[in-house]
Amino acid sequence: MSTTNSQDDEDTFKILIATDIHLGYLEKDPVRGNDTFVTFNEILDHAQKKEVDFVLLGGDLFHENKPSRKTVHSCLASLRKYCMGDRPVQFEILSDQAVNFHYSKFPWVNYQDGNLNISIPIFSIHGNHDDPTGADALCALDILSCAGLLNHFGRSTSVEKIDISPILLRKGRTKIALYGLGAIPDERLYRMFVNKQVTMLRPKEDEDSWFNLFVIHQNRSKHGATNYVPEQFLDDFINLVVWGHEHECKIAPFQNEQQGFYVSQPGSSVVTSLSPGEAVKKHIGLLHVKGKKMKMQKIALETVRTFHMEDVVLADHPDLFNPDDPKVTQAIQAFCMEKVELMLDNAERERLGNPQQPEKPLIRLRVDYTGGFEPFSVHRFSQKYVDRVANPKDIIHFFRHREQKEKNDSDLNFGKLISRPASEGMTLRVEDLVKQYFQTAEKKVQLSLLTERGMGEAVQEFVDKEEKDAIEELVKFQLEKTQRFLKERRTDAEEEKIDEEVRKFRESRKKNTEEEDEEVREAMTRARAHRSEDAVLVAASSDEELMDTGMKGTDDSDDGFPATLSRGRGRARGRARGARGQNSTARGSSRRGRAFRSLKPEPTLNSSKSYSEAIIDDDSDLEDISIVPSSKVNQRLPTTSSLSKRGSQSQTSRGVDFESDEDEFDPFKSTATSRRTK
């Protein structure tokens, strides 16, 4: 029996899954400043105690694109504490690591580095908060990768074509193809999927024996016509998609009926907005994979600050509130105090069962005062809860809806109005605001040379990435391009004809979105180069000032006064210590190569698979789903590499188990569990 358990353990991957940790969120807040660091330590502590094979992160490890020194220091301390040790890593990598980590200075997985002692490898893609930027296109994850504490994969800088090459992992007889795609602007990725410019590569050898795991960080819910990624765009050979960026926890795998794969949305591990999706209990997942079967075990996070939220519609209580009553405002305030006290009592009861939870909860009461009511003073109301609530300034949120004159009262659906109040539940981007402004602006302030989209992206770079020269360089670049266009057209020097040609040129650029993207990228490259030149000039001028000041201080004074240095303005001069002659491609490329075949993504309306499902319920509150794909003929290309095989049976079944927080792990019903024998 022990031999069977040992064999199961040798063939089973244990993967801890988390997304959107947002280290450094509100780090300067005296109450909530350490929430993200405490929860990150809890996640890594679970990974260490569960003895997982590796940790998979779905983006947004950091909240800021340029995290503070405190945030980076805390992250490094946690990774060093929990991820380094003597416990051996039980799986191997079969793919060409020089391809998987080709953006890294050290293109191989960290646990195979002879200078490091890694016990828990971490694989992570970047999100939209910590994406690569700047002249060298670096992000905070690249710092962790260079330090050997994390494996950053899934990077793609091309806007013309994306080839996603998987990291091929093997443990015993189980093989996983790990695909990753870091955050890309949703509209651009949507267009690339439509134009079939995204390709997921598959191994030529035994392609049906791999468990295909894909981690992505994009909008899953529809925020606009093209501002999201439909699940139907993804290939149907995928077994499980781990979806980052969405903060609502829906970690239990949900099957997409059309494509056949399962989607797990772990959600964030910290509350970053006081919205209904964030009020759902936070979890991470422990994924077990054996062969083509998988099982997701939910693990509740105990250190997350509790968040209670409630909606109130004053018009629904005509017996309590009359808009004509002079004391109605006091009555509303007393009613809101009762609601807040009730939520505080619920939060206290929840916290009593868990001493690790922070003491002060997050409370949100949204009040719809449509119908002639007046709001009371939120600041005065908040002062009563400063010592009891973590967000005293944001407890009450008043909102009301615009009256729709053309519609009858019977047509109004107040339920829908309440679910999406103004300024809440919706995230507006800077480029959307720029576009909206120019659409509603007067004609005299409309753009005549630039396009709204290009200006919006330049402003977005200025706000998010602190590219101070982004707008100026975009204007210069577009001005030069327009001048060249007019010279080529040999336009007459008449103001009306010039204006007409400029208008036509602008309209043609608006239609060609790819060319417009190229213009913005060129302008951003110029801005980054300009910033780098400025930095060099500032450093050089500082050194010259220091040298001149020092020389003046050593001169003899004719007046007999001692020579003194005036106020120092010098900055420390950074000396680049050069690369030490390491061949980055020599390691990890040999004997790890595997042949791939390109699979062109062709989204179809009807899936080509047929399934037979058998759902068995028992007393343990476990749902066991066994999925058997129908047989199909696959024409395979000849293999170029041969690997030793430990089993001849073909794995054709694919199954999923879901487990609640209290259930014990029973990955496969035919065998009992056991700890891994080293």
XYZ file of C-alpha atoms in Angstrom:
678
model
C 0.000 0.000 0.000
C 2.842 2.376 0.838
C 4.431 1.656 -2.554
C 1.216 2.720 -4.291
C 1.015 5.922 -2.248
C 4.647 6.683 -3.003
C 4.022 6.159 -6.717
C 0.995 8.495 -6.596
C 3.089 11.150 -4.886
C 5.857 10.810 -7.455
C 3.395 11.304 -10.328
C 1.344 14.162 -8.797
C 2.126 17.838 -9.218
C 1.127 20.066 -6.294
C 0.883 23.695 -7.423
C -0.092 26.675 -5.265
C -2.019 29.241 -7.349
C -2.536 32.912 -6.489
C -3.027 36.158 -8.425
C -3.195 39.917 -7.839
C -1.309 40.161 -4.536
C -0.658 43.916 -5.064
C 2.305 44.287 -2.710
C 2.637 47.877 -1.514
C -1.031 48.838 -1.825
C -1.706 51.703 0.645
C 1.703 51.094 2.223
C 1.662 54.580 3.795
C -1.700 54.054 5.459
C -1.144 53.726 9.249
C -3.841 51.042 9.566
C -3.789 49.107 6.271
C -0.164 49.677 5.264
C 1.094 46.158 6.060
C -1.944 44.155 4.902
C -0.417 43.046 1.591
C 2.882 41.950 3.172
C 1.173 39.932 5.913
C -1.055 38.096 3.417
C 1.885 37.426 1.077
C 3.715 35.775 3.964
C 0.630 33.653 4.659
C 0.512 32.515 1.012
C 4.170 31.484 1.036
C 3.725 29.824 4.429
C 0.947 27.661 2.935
C 3.289 26.735 0.071
C 5.998 25.675 2.516
C 3.712 23.668 4.815
C 1.881 21.951 1.935
C 5.250 21.036 0.365
C 4.152 22.197 -3.070
C 6.249 21.603 -6.159
C 6.048 25.234 -7.232
C 4.011 28.438 -6.864
C 2.209 29.918 -9.883
C 1.353 33.652 -9.780
C -1.037 35.232 -12.287
C 0.275 38.805 -12.384
C 0.152 42.027 -10.344
C 2.524 40.855 -7.642
C 3.253 44.569 -7.096
C 0.666 47.321 -6.975
C 2.931 50.018 -8.434
C 4.950 49.892 -11.622
C 7.905 51.298 -9.657
C 7.493 49.856 -6.149
C 9.089 51.598 -3.194
C 12.215 50.360 -1.469
C 10.101 49.221 1.474
C 7.911 47.097 -0.801
C 10.832 45.529 -2.673
C 12.682 44.884 0.594
C 9.672 43.173 2.198
C 9.127 41.042 -0.903
C 12.762 39.943 -1.032
C 12.726 39.098 2.670
C 9.608 36.916 2.282
C 10.928 35.080 -0.778
C 14.261 34.396 0.889
C 12.571 33.165 4.078
C 10.102 30.746 2.495
C 11.507 29.759 -0.913
C 15.126 28.949 -0.107
C 16.120 25.699 1.567
C 17.461 22.180 1.185
C 14.245 20.408 0.175
C 14.861 18.927 -3.298
C 12.712 19.950 -6.267
C 10.999 16.844 -7.619
C 10.227 17.854 -11.222
C 12.363 18.517 -14.276
C 12.126 20.935 -17.207
C 12.226 19.439 -20.697
C 11.833 22.524 -22.895
C 14.523 24.893 -24.112
C 14.895 27.331 -21.232
C 16.763 29.812 -23.396
C 13.434 30.252 -25.218
C 11.223 30.246 -22.115
C 13.321 32.864 -20.286
C 15.019 34.599 -23.204
C 14.449 38.101 -21.747
C 16.350 37.206 -18.577
C 20.059 37.800 -18.033
C 20.151 34.260 -16.648
C 17.926 32.242 -19.012
C 17.380 29.147 -16.898
C 15.109 28.206 -14.030
C 16.408 29.407 -10.659
C 16.441 26.045 -8.858
C 18.948 24.682 -11.414
C 21.419 27.472 -10.676
C 24.410 26.013 -8.856
C 24.876 29.192 -6.824
C 21.347 29.134 -5.374
C 19.540 26.812 -2.988
C 15.865 26.968 -3.991
C 13.299 24.669 -2.389
C 10.090 26.252 -3.778
C 10.356 27.700 -7.309
C 7.959 30.524 -8.190
C 6.757 31.049 -11.769
C 5.016 34.348 -12.492
C 3.760 36.447 -15.385
C 3.501 40.233 -15.092
C 0.227 42.107 -14.755
C -0.932 45.530 -15.865
C 0.293 47.105 -12.596
C 3.865 45.769 -12.749
C 4.402 45.482 -16.515
C 7.761 46.196 -18.210
C 8.386 49.855 -19.016
C 11.151 52.394 -19.473
C 14.014 52.540 -21.956
C 15.112 48.974 -21.192
C 11.576 47.540 -20.835
C 12.207 46.242 -17.321
C 9.787 45.582 -14.494
C 10.021 44.730 -10.805
C 9.723 41.005 -11.593
C 12.952 41.248 -13.590
C 14.745 42.397 -10.434
C 13.464 39.357 -8.553
C 14.389 37.129 -11.499
C 17.921 38.549 -11.652
C 18.257 37.927 -7.895
C 17.311 34.281 -8.489
C 14.164 34.366 -6.339
C 11.511 34.145 -9.075
C 11.080 32.884 -12.658
C 9.483 35.557 -14.858
C 7.928 34.117 -18.036
C 5.212 34.968 -20.544
C 6.747 38.200 -21.855
C 5.899 39.381 -25.362
C 6.853 42.761 -26.829
C 5.781 42.286 -30.432
C 2.556 43.918 -31.603
C 2.555 42.034 -34.884
C 2.700 38.398 -33.777
C 2.749 36.491 -30.475
C 4.127 32.960 -30.253
C 3.493 31.423 -26.814
C 6.053 28.698 -26.166
C 5.285 26.517 -23.113
C 7.556 25.513 -20.264
C 7.482 21.707 -20.371
C 7.535 20.114 -16.910
C 7.659 16.426 -15.976
C 7.246 14.701 -12.648
C 7.180 10.924 -12.844
C 4.649 10.055 -15.527
C 2.823 13.404 -15.379
C 3.722 16.075 -17.916
C 2.568 19.696 -17.815
C 2.842 22.261 -20.614
C 2.798 25.623 -18.796
C 1.751 28.527 -21.035
C 1.851 32.146 -19.899
C 0.980 35.536 -21.375
C 1.702 38.722 -19.419
C -0.659 41.685 -19.492
C -1.153 43.345 -22.889
C -3.592 46.213 -23.626
C -6.913 44.432 -24.094
C -7.920 46.168 -27.315
C -4.593 45.328 -28.931
C -4.742 41.669 -27.857
C -8.375 41.415 -29.007
C -7.368 42.690 -32.454
C -4.433 40.261 -32.619
C -6.695 37.315 -31.781
C -9.174 38.396 -34.458
C -6.363 38.673 -37.019
C -5.023 35.246 -35.944
C -1.699 36.692 -34.840
C -1.551 34.718 -31.563
C -0.157 31.194 -31.789
C 0.228 28.654 -29.001
C 3.002 26.185 -29.773
C 2.575 22.502 -28.881
C 5.183 19.756 -28.535
C 5.265 17.450 -31.552
C 5.907 14.424 -29.405
C 2.852 12.879 -27.683
C 0.908 16.123 -27.780
C -2.192 14.531 -26.243
C -0.297 13.284 -23.185
C 0.382 16.790 -21.829
C -1.750 18.615 -19.279
C -2.013 22.106 -20.789
C -2.115 24.894 -18.189
C -2.464 28.513 -19.343
C -2.100 31.588 -17.088
C -3.311 34.951 -18.418
C -3.835 38.479 -17.024
C -6.557 40.309 -18.976
C -10.115 41.586 -18.648
C -12.434 38.593 -18.504
C -15.658 40.556 -18.095
C -16.742 42.764 -20.962
C -15.799 46.437 -20.409
C -16.389 47.515 -24.001
C -16.728 46.199 -27.523
C -13.085 45.059 -27.673
C -11.783 45.897 -24.199
C -11.660 42.281 -22.979
C -10.601 38.804 -24.106
C -13.473 36.374 -24.817
C -12.834 32.849 -23.604
C -13.779 31.584 -27.071
C -10.570 33.111 -28.436
C -8.437 30.617 -26.503
C -7.488 27.252 -27.986
C -9.642 24.261 -27.114
C -6.713 21.931 -26.397
C -6.115 23.789 -23.097
C -7.142 21.891 -19.963
C -7.157 24.705 -17.386
C -6.947 28.502 -17.631
C -5.810 30.464 -14.557
C -7.269 33.941 -15.088
C -5.674 36.904 -13.335
C -6.637 40.608 -13.201
C -10.241 40.020 -12.113
C -10.403 40.559 -8.323
C -13.577 38.630 -7.500
C -12.703 35.174 -6.189
C -14.166 32.434 -8.411
C -11.444 29.883 -7.841
C -13.567 26.754 -8.329
C -12.891 25.684 -11.956
C -15.833 26.444 -14.218
C -16.127 24.695 -17.565
C -16.527 26.628 -20.772
C -19.076 24.498 -22.609
C -18.053 25.730 -26.039
C -14.283 25.245 -25.783
C -14.251 22.401 -23.257
C -11.545 23.780 -20.957
C -11.947 24.894 -17.337
C -11.361 28.431 -16.031
C -10.216 29.244 -12.499
C -10.290 32.860 -11.336
C -8.446 33.063 -7.978
C -9.111 36.781 -7.500
C -7.025 39.208 -5.458
C -5.620 38.541 -2.000
C -6.227 42.116 -0.784
C -9.183 44.501 -1.043
C -8.146 47.297 -3.410
C -11.590 48.770 -4.106
C -14.763 48.955 -2.029
C -16.896 47.129 -4.604
C -19.154 44.049 -4.383
C -16.638 41.740 -6.085
C -14.046 42.448 -3.393
C -16.464 41.503 -0.608
C -16.313 37.812 -1.607
C -14.194 35.637 0.704
C -10.566 35.540 -0.470
C -8.949 32.186 -1.358
C -5.882 30.712 -2.962
C -5.839 27.314 -4.674
C -3.862 24.113 -4.273
C -3.954 22.380 -7.651
C -3.200 18.651 -7.918
C -2.404 17.283 -11.374
C -1.851 13.614 -12.150
C -1.789 12.571 -15.778
C -4.689 14.429 -17.382
C -6.720 14.666 -14.170
C -6.796 17.668 -11.886
C -8.285 18.734 -8.589
C -8.508 22.227 -7.083
C -8.516 22.581 -3.293
C -9.645 25.961 -1.969
C -7.604 27.465 0.868
C -9.199 30.406 2.699
C -6.840 33.273 3.521
C -7.017 34.023 7.235
C -5.057 37.290 7.387
C -7.209 39.246 4.912
C -9.014 42.209 6.468
C -12.761 41.530 6.597
C -14.935 43.610 4.296
C -18.688 44.032 4.767
C -20.856 45.893 2.299
C -24.546 46.759 2.063
C -26.838 48.833 -0.172
C -29.704 51.047 0.985
C -32.352 52.635 -1.249
C -34.140 55.372 0.703
C -37.081 55.374 -1.713
C -37.818 51.767 -0.679
C -38.683 52.932 2.869
C -41.564 55.434 2.472
C -42.818 54.553 5.955
C -39.511 55.712 7.489
C -38.436 58.614 5.287
C -40.501 61.460 3.880
C -38.568 64.002 1.768
C -40.862 66.791 2.978
C -40.100 66.113 6.648
C -37.667 68.774 7.968
C -35.983 66.173 10.173
C -35.621 63.535 7.479
C -31.833 64.003 7.278
C -31.413 63.161 10.980
C -33.622 60.106 10.503
C -31.499 58.921 7.562
C -28.317 59.387 9.584
C -29.715 57.377 12.499
C -30.804 54.625 10.080
C -27.323 54.484 8.541
C -25.731 54.285 12.005
C -27.870 51.241 12.788
C -26.761 49.570 9.548
C -23.075 50.297 10.235
C -23.343 48.999 13.805
C -24.946 45.804 12.523
C -22.083 45.269 10.018
C -19.533 45.936 12.774
C -21.170 43.283 14.960
C -21.024 40.753 12.116
C -17.363 41.591 11.487
C -16.517 41.153 15.173
C -18.204 37.741 15.317
C -16.281 36.672 12.215
C -12.988 37.877 13.674
C -13.442 36.074 17.007
C -12.982 32.736 15.266
C -9.738 33.836 13.637
C -7.122 35.653 15.742
C -4.887 36.238 12.677
C -7.386 38.621 11.111
C -6.762 42.380 11.464
C -8.803 44.027 14.189
C -10.446 46.858 12.257
C -12.744 45.775 9.397
C -13.600 47.526 6.140
C -17.195 48.804 6.093
C -19.090 50.206 3.117
C -22.689 51.443 3.078
C -23.943 52.654 -0.300
C -26.973 54.925 0.001
C -29.185 55.733 -2.981
C -30.860 59.041 -2.097
C -32.813 59.388 -5.345
C -36.267 60.868 -4.778
C -35.702 64.307 -3.285
C -33.576 63.333 -0.294
C -30.507 65.249 0.837
C -27.272 63.609 2.056
C -25.850 64.344 5.475
C -22.239 65.228 6.307
C -20.075 62.189 5.589
C -17.023 63.607 7.401
C -18.924 64.224 10.609
C -20.435 60.743 10.388
C -17.004 59.162 9.827
C -15.466 60.723 12.932
C -17.589 58.441 15.114
C -15.863 55.326 13.716
C -12.211 56.403 13.466
C -11.138 53.926 16.160
C -13.347 51.061 14.993
C -13.106 50.982 11.181
C -10.083 50.753 8.865
C -11.661 53.085 6.277
C -13.516 55.789 8.248
C -13.460 58.295 5.366
C -15.123 55.867 2.947
C -17.840 54.281 5.072
C -20.767 56.101 3.442
C -21.134 56.519 -0.293
C -24.092 58.594 -1.505
C -25.258 58.306 -5.079
C -28.351 58.934 -7.118
C -29.433 58.207 -10.653
C -30.443 60.606 -13.336
C -34.154 60.774 -13.929
C -35.181 59.281 -17.239
C -37.975 61.507 -18.484
C -38.867 59.576 -21.612
C -39.440 56.257 -19.859
C -42.400 55.293 -17.752
C -41.976 54.340 -14.108
C -43.036 50.803 -14.969
C -40.018 50.442 -17.260
C -37.468 51.282 -14.568
C -35.579 48.391 -13.047
C -34.251 49.657 -9.740
C -32.443 46.370 -9.120
C -30.135 47.011 -12.062
C -29.608 50.610 -11.050
C -28.551 49.626 -7.548
C -26.067 47.045 -8.738
C -24.018 49.634 -10.634
C -24.080 53.004 -8.891
C -22.264 55.950 -10.373
C -18.508 56.090 -9.804
C -18.455 52.603 -8.366
C -17.866 49.215 -9.940
C -16.521 50.906 -13.067
C -12.871 51.680 -13.733
C -12.254 54.503 -16.220
C -8.863 54.653 -17.893
C -7.077 57.883 -18.678
C -7.181 57.266 -22.429
C -10.959 56.741 -22.206
C -11.337 60.084 -20.427
C -9.237 61.822 -23.103
C -11.354 60.314 -25.876
C -14.554 61.240 -24.026
C -13.351 64.821 -23.550
C -12.610 65.417 -27.228
C -15.874 63.788 -28.304
C -17.861 66.294 -26.239
C -15.557 69.336 -26.600
C -16.304 72.360 -28.713
C -15.043 72.529 -32.271
C -12.403 75.167 -31.538
C -10.587 72.871 -29.087
C -10.802 69.724 -31.205
C -7.607 67.991 -32.308
C -6.647 68.808 -35.897
C -3.287 67.029 -36.165
C -3.216 64.295 -33.516
C -5.815 61.573 -33.069
C -7.761 61.089 -29.841
C -6.418 57.561 -29.503
C -2.765 58.541 -29.867
C -3.127 61.433 -27.449
C -4.935 59.173 -24.979
C -2.140 56.605 -24.997
C 0.493 59.311 -24.574
C -1.363 60.735 -21.572
C -1.705 57.204 -20.187
C 2.078 56.758 -20.430
C 2.564 60.124 -18.744
C 0.254 59.225 -15.840
C 1.037 55.531 -15.295
C 4.686 55.266 -16.291
C 5.861 58.824 -15.487
C 7.106 59.355 -19.043
C 7.283 63.152 -18.769
C 8.259 63.667 -22.422
C 5.629 61.323 -23.872
C 3.153 63.983 -25.028
C 5.841 66.363 -26.295
C 7.590 63.642 -28.295
C 4.295 62.435 -29.772
C 3.505 65.973 -30.965
C 7.007 66.402 -32.446
C 6.907 63.013 -34.163
C 3.463 63.613 -35.640
C 4.401 67.112 -36.758
C 7.475 65.794 -38.605
C 5.430 63.055 -40.255
C 2.733 65.487 -41.379
C 5.331 67.871 -42.810
C 6.877 65.038 -44.815
C 3.418 64.069 -46.075
C 2.678 67.615 -47.233
C 6.061 67.887 -48.992
C 5.474 64.608 -50.811
C 2.018 65.759 -51.925
C 3.483 69.124 -53.059
C 0.556 70.933 -51.476
C 0.042 74.563 -52.467
C 0.875 77.132 -49.814
C -2.760 78.001 -49.234
C -4.170 77.650 -45.753
C -7.419 76.004 -46.866
C -5.679 73.369 -48.998
C -3.158 72.613 -46.253
C -5.945 72.195 -43.700
C -7.812 69.864 -46.062
C -4.735 67.691 -46.673
C -3.978 67.528 -42.944
C -7.569 66.492 -42.243
C -7.402 63.705 -44.854
C -4.061 62.528 -43.500
C -5.464 62.435 -39.951
C -8.537 60.464 -41.018
C -6.409 57.900 -42.858
C -4.304 57.396 -39.718
C -7.374 56.924 -37.558
C -8.480 54.058 -39.810
C -5.064 52.370 -39.720
C -4.819 51.422 -36.026
C -1.624 49.396 -36.462
C 0.202 52.385 -37.932
C -1.092 54.525 -35.095
C 0.233 52.033 -32.531
C 3.602 52.169 -34.276
C 3.611 55.972 -34.030
C 2.905 55.908 -30.299
C 5.626 53.303 -29.730
C 8.138 55.377 -31.694
C 7.240 58.465 -29.653
C 7.596 56.514 -26.389
C 11.002 55.221 -27.518
C 12.102 58.777 -28.213
C 10.840 59.918 -24.818
C 12.756 57.153 -23.040
C 15.918 57.911 -25.002
C 15.511 61.605 -24.217
C 15.130 60.797 -20.527
C 18.255 58.620 -20.583
C 20.266 61.423 -22.247
C 19.040 63.892 -19.622
C 20.093 61.547 -16.848
C 23.598 61.240 -18.328
C 23.900 65.027 -18.699
C 22.715 65.629 -15.131
C 25.214 63.114 -13.770
C 28.042 64.645 -15.822
C 27.190 68.203 -14.768
C 27.032 67.112 -11.129
C 30.506 65.594 -11.375
C 31.883 68.763 -12.993
C 30.369 70.926 -10.265
C 31.891 68.726 -7.600
C 35.288 68.881 -9.301
C 35.138 72.677 -9.721
C 34.014 73.182 -6.139
C 36.743 70.928 -4.832
C 39.396 72.789 -6.823
C 38.170 76.123 -5.499
C 38.365 74.792 -1.979
C 42.073 73.986 -2.415
C 43.076 77.390 -3.812
C 44.955 79.796 -1.578
C 42.948 82.817 -0.610
C 44.561 86.188 -1.147
C 42.516 87.715 1.624
C 43.746 85.254 4.181
C 40.335 83.619 4.718
C 40.243 79.835 4.906
C 38.887 78.267 1.761
C 35.566 76.538 2.496
C 33.268 74.449 0.377
C 29.940 75.988 -0.372
C 26.737 73.995 -0.173
C 27.285 70.645 -1.892
C 25.025 69.829 -4.825
C 26.745 66.686 -5.998
C 24.963 63.416 -6.492
C 26.624 60.082 -5.984
C 28.027 58.936 -9.257
C 26.985 55.436 -10.179
C 29.700 53.381 -11.822
C 28.467 50.543 -13.976
C 30.265 47.347 -13.162
C 30.295 45.440 -16.376
C 28.895 42.059 -17.252
C 31.289 39.355 -16.211
C 31.465 37.458 -19.469
C 28.662 35.008 -18.843
C 27.296 33.220 -21.865
C 23.556 33.458 -21.256
C 22.568 30.968 -23.916
C 25.058 28.248 -23.173
C 23.231 27.063 -20.115
C 19.863 25.411 -20.332
C 19.742 25.246 -24.115
C 21.497 21.957 -24.693
C 19.804 18.652 -24.036
C 16.632 20.485 -23.048
C 15.371 21.249 -26.513
C 12.061 19.874 -27.752
C 10.460 20.151 -31.130
C 7.269 22.172 -31.403
C 4.671 22.454 -34.041
C 2.772 25.660 -34.631
C -0.954 25.516 -34.030
C -2.804 28.353 -35.704
C -5.629 29.564 -33.504
C -8.909 29.357 -35.349
C -11.780 30.080 -32.962
C -14.813 28.062 -33.961
C -18.376 28.451 -32.904
C -18.828 24.764 -32.306
C -16.310 22.700 -30.432
C -15.037 19.624 -32.210
C -15.022 17.595 -29.010
C -17.805 15.471 -27.655
C -17.859 14.505 -23.992
C -19.504 12.009 -21.779
C -19.833 13.081 -18.153
C -20.449 11.033 -15.063
C -21.173 13.052 -11.916
C -21.031 11.139 -8.652
C -22.176 12.702 -5.374
C -21.207 11.311 -2.005
C -21.288 12.489 1.594
C -17.946 14.335 1.469
C -19.318 17.318 -0.490
C -16.923 16.561 -3.352
C -17.886 16.846 -6.971
C -16.119 14.339 -9.202
C -16.267 15.037 -12.909
C -14.770 12.619 -15.381
C -14.472 13.842 -18.936
C -13.603 11.507 -21.800
C -12.856 13.177 -25.140
C -14.099 11.374 -28.206
C -11.489 9.714 -30.360
C -10.110 11.784 -33.171
C -7.398 11.286 -35.701
C -4.402 13.577 -35.338
C -1.745 13.701 -37.994
C 1.548 14.213 -36.131
C 4.809 15.424 -37.542
C 7.839 13.164 -37.058
C 9.496 13.625 -33.662
C 12.986 15.077 -33.447
C 13.850 14.087 -29.899
C 13.422 10.907 -27.955
C 12.764 10.818 -24.231
C 12.602 7.836 -21.928
C 9.016 6.903 -21.153
C 7.892 5.477 -17.862
C 4.493 4.294 -18.980
C 2.971 3.045 -22.204
C -0.651 3.625 -21.408
C -2.133 6.668 -23.143
C -3.770 9.165 -20.845
C -7.004 10.174 -22.508
C -9.254 11.060 -19.607
C -9.533 14.449 -18.059
C -11.188 14.942 -14.690
C -11.771 17.615 -12.073
C -12.538 17.528 -8.384
C -13.611 20.494 -6.316
C -13.002 20.599 -2.607
C -14.378 22.929 0.044
C -12.289 24.588 2.743
C -12.955 21.883 5.322
C -12.520 18.800 3.147
C -9.369 16.768 3.383
C -7.446 16.190 0.194
C -8.342 12.994 -1.621
C -6.960 13.618 -5.101
C -7.894 10.372 -6.751
C -10.539 8.145 -5.231
C -8.791 4.903 -6.039
C -5.831 5.614 -3.772
C -5.177 7.144 -0.391
C -2.952 10.144 0.125
C 0.461 10.157 1.613
C 3.338 12.533 2.086
C 6.008 12.549 -0.529
C 8.815 10.133 0.298
C 12.121 11.710 -0.514
